[in-house]
mmCIF file of C-alpha atoms in Angstrom:
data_model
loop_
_atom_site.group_PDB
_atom_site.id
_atom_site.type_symbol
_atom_site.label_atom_id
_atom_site.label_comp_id
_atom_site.label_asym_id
_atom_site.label_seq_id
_atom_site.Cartn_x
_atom_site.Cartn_y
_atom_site.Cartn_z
ATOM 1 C CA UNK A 835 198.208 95.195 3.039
ATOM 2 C CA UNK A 836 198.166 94.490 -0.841
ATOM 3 C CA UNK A 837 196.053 91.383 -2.046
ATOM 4 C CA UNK A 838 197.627 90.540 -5.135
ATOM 5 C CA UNK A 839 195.006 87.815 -6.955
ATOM 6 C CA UNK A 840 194.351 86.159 -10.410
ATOM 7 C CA UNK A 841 190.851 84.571 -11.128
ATOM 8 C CA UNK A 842 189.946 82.140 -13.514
ATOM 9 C CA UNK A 843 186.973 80.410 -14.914
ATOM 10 C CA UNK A 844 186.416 76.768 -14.158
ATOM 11 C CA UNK A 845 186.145 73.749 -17.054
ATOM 12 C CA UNK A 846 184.584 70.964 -14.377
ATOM 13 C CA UNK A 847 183.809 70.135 -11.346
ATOM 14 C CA UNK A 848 186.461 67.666 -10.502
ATOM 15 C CA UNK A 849 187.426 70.167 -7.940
ATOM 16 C CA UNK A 850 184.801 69.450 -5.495
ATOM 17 C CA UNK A 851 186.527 66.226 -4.448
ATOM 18 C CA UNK A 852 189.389 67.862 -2.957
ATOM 19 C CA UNK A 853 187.935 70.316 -0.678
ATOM 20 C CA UNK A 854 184.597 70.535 1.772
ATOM 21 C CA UNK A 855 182.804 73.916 0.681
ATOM 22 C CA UNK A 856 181.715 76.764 3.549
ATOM 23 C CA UNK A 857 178.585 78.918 2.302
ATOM 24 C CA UNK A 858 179.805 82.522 2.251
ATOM 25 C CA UNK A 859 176.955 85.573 2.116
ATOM 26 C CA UNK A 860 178.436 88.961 1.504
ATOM 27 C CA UNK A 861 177.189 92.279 0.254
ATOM 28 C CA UNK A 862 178.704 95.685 -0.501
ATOM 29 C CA UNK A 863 178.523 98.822 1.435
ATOM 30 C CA UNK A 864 180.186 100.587 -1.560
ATOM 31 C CA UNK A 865 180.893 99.270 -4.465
ATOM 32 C CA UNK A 866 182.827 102.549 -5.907
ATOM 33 C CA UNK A 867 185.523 101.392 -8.177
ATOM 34 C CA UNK A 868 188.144 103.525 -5.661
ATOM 35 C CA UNK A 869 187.035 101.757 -2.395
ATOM 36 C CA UNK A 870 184.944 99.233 -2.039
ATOM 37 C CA UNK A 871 183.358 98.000 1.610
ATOM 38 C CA UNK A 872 181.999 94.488 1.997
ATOM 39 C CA UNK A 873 180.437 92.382 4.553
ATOM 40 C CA UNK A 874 181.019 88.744 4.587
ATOM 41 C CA UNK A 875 179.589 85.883 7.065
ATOM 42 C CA UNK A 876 181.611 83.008 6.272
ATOM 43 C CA UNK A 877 180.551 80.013 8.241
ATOM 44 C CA UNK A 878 180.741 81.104 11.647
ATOM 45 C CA UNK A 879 182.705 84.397 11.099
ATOM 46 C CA UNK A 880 182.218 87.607 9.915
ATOM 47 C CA UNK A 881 184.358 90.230 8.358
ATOM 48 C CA UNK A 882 184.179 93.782 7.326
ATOM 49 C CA UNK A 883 186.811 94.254 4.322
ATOM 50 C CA UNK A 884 187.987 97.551 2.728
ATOM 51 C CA UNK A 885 189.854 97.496 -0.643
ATOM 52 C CA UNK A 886 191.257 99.636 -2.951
ATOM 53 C CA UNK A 887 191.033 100.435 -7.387
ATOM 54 C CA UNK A 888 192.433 97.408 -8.522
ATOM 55 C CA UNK A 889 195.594 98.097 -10.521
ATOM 56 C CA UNK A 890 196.954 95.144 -12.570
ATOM 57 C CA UNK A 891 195.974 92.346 -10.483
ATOM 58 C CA UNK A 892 196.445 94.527 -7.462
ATOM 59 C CA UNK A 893 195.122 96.712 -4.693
ATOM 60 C CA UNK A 894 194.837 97.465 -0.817
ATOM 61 C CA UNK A 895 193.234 94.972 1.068
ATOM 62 C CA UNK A 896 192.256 95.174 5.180
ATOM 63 C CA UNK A 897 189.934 92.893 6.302
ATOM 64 C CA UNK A 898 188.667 92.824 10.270
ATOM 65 C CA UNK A 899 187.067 90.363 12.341
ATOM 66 C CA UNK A 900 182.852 91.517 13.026
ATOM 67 C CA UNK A 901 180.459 90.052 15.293
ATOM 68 C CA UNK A 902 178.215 87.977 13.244
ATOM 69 C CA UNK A 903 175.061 89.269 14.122
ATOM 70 C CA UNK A 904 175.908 92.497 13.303
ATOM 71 C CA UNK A 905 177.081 91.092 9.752
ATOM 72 C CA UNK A 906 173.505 89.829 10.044
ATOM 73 C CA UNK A 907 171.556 93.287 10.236
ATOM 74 C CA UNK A 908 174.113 95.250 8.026
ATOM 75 C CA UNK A 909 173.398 92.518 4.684
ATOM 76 C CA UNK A 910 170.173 92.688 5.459
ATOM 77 C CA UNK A 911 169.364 96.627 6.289
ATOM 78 C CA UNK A 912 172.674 98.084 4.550
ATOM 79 C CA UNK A 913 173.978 96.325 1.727
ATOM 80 C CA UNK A 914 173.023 97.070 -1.826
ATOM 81 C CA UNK A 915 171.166 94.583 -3.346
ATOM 82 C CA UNK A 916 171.484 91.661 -4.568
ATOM 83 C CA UNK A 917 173.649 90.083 -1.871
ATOM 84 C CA UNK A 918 176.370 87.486 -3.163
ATOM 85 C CA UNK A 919 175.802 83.992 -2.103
ATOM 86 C CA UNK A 920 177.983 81.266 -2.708
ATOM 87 C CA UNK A 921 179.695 77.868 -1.745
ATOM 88 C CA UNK A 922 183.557 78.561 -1.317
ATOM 89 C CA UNK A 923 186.285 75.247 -1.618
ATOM 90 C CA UNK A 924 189.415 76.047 -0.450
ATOM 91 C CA UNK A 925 192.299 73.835 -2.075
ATOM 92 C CA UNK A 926 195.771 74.067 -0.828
ATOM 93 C CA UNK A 927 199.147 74.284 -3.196
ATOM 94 C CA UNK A 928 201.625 73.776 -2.145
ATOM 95 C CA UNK A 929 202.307 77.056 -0.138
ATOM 96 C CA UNK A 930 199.672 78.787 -1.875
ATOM 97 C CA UNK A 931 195.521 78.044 -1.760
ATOM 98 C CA UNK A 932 192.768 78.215 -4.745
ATOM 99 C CA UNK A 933 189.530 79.397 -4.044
ATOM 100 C CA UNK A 934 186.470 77.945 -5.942
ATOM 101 C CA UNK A 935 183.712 79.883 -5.721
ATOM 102 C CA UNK A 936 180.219 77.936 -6.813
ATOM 103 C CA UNK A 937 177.447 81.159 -7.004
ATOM 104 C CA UNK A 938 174.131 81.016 -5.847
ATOM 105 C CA UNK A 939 171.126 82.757 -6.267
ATOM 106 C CA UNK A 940 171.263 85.554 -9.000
ATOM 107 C CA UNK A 941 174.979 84.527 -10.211
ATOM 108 C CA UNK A 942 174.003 80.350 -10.135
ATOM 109 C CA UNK A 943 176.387 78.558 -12.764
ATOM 110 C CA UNK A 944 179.168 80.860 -12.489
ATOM 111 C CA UNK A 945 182.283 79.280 -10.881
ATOM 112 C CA UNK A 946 185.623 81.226 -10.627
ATOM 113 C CA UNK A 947 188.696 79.739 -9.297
ATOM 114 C CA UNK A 948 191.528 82.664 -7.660
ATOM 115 C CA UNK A 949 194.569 82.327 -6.115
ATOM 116 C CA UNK A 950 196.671 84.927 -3.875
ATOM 117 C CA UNK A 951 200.132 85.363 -4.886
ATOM 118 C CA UNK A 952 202.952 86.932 -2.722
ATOM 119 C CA UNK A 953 204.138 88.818 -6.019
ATOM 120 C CA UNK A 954 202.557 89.119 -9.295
ATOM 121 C CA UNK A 955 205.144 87.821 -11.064
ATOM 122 C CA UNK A 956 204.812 84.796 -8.572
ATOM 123 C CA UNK A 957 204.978 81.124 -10.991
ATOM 124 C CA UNK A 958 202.360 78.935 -9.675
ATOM 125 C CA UNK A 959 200.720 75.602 -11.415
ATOM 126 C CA UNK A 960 197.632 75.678 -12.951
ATOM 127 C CA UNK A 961 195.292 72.294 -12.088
ATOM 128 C CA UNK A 962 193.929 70.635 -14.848
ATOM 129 C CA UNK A 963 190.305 71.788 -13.827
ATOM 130 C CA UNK A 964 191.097 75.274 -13.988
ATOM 131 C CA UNK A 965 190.423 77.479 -17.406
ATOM 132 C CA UNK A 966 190.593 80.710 -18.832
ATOM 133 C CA UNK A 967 191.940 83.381 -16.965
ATOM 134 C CA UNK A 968 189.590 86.679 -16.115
ATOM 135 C CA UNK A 969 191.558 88.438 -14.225
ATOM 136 C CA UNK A 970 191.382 91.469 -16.045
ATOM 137 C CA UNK A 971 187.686 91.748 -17.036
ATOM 138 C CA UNK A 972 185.920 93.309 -14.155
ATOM 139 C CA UNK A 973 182.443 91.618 -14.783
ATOM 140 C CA UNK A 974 183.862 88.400 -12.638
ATOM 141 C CA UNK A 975 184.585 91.069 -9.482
ATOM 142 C CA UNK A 976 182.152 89.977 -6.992
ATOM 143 C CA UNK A 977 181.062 93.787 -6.166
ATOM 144 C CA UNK A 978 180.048 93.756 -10.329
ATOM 145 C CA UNK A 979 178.182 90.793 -9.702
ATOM 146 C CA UNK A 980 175.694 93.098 -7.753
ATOM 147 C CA UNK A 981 175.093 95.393 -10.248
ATOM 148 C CA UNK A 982 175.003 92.994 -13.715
ATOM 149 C CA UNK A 983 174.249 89.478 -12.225
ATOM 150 C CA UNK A 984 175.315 86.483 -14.128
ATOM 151 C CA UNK A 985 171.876 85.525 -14.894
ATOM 152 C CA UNK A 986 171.911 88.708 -17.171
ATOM 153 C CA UNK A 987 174.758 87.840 -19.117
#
């Protein structure tokens, strides 16, 4: 499956009033810039994800269903460190959905709005509390978050 996905930085919080957040935890298995592996417990799921080099704003993407305790041990015993924490408010469009991510921990402050598009020429609207698109600088990949936290910058 290809995820095809632009990200953007965040001018306010206005936002928060349209969507109830879920707390996400997720760390990487491999954070090689051919494949990466991540686990993710969000809420009361958990996923394994594989995806491939990023080429424009895309790449393969397969993502499977994992018992969460397992999840559990493998961010705790497996995962490079430091894990990703963060709340995630998901905000329909019409047929489309933004996801605001609010970071914890190491990466607190940073909030980075993406959508998924069907194509990547794909026209979509922009909300007013969206800003500057990142798309193309890696630093805002949450597997680079690991390895040069936000705190750093």
């Amino acid at each position: 499956m290809k995820e095809i996905e632009r990200k953007f930085l965040v001018k306010n919080t206005s936002f928060q009033q349209l969507a109830k957040p879920e707390f996400y935890s997720q760390g990487y298995l491999s954070d090689e810039e051919e494949r990466i592996v991540r686990i993710r417990i969000a809420g009361e799921k958990a996923f394994l994800t594989i995806k491939g080099k990023t080429e424009s704003i895309s790449r393969l993407e397969y993502e499977y269903e994992i018992p969460v305790e397992d999840a559990d041990v493998m961010l705790k015993a497996l995962c490079l460190k430091p894990t990703i924490e963060k709340y995630r408010y998901k905000i329909p469009q019409k047929e489309l959905c933004w996801e605001v991510d609010v970071f914890l921990g190491e990466n607190e402050g940073l909030i980075v709005a993406e959508i998924e598009l069907p194509s990547e020429d794909y026209p979509f609207d922009i909300p007013e509390w969206v800003g500057e698109e990142v798309s193309f600088d890696a630093k805002y990949y949450n597997a680079n978050l690991i390895k040069n936290p936000y705190k750093n910058w």
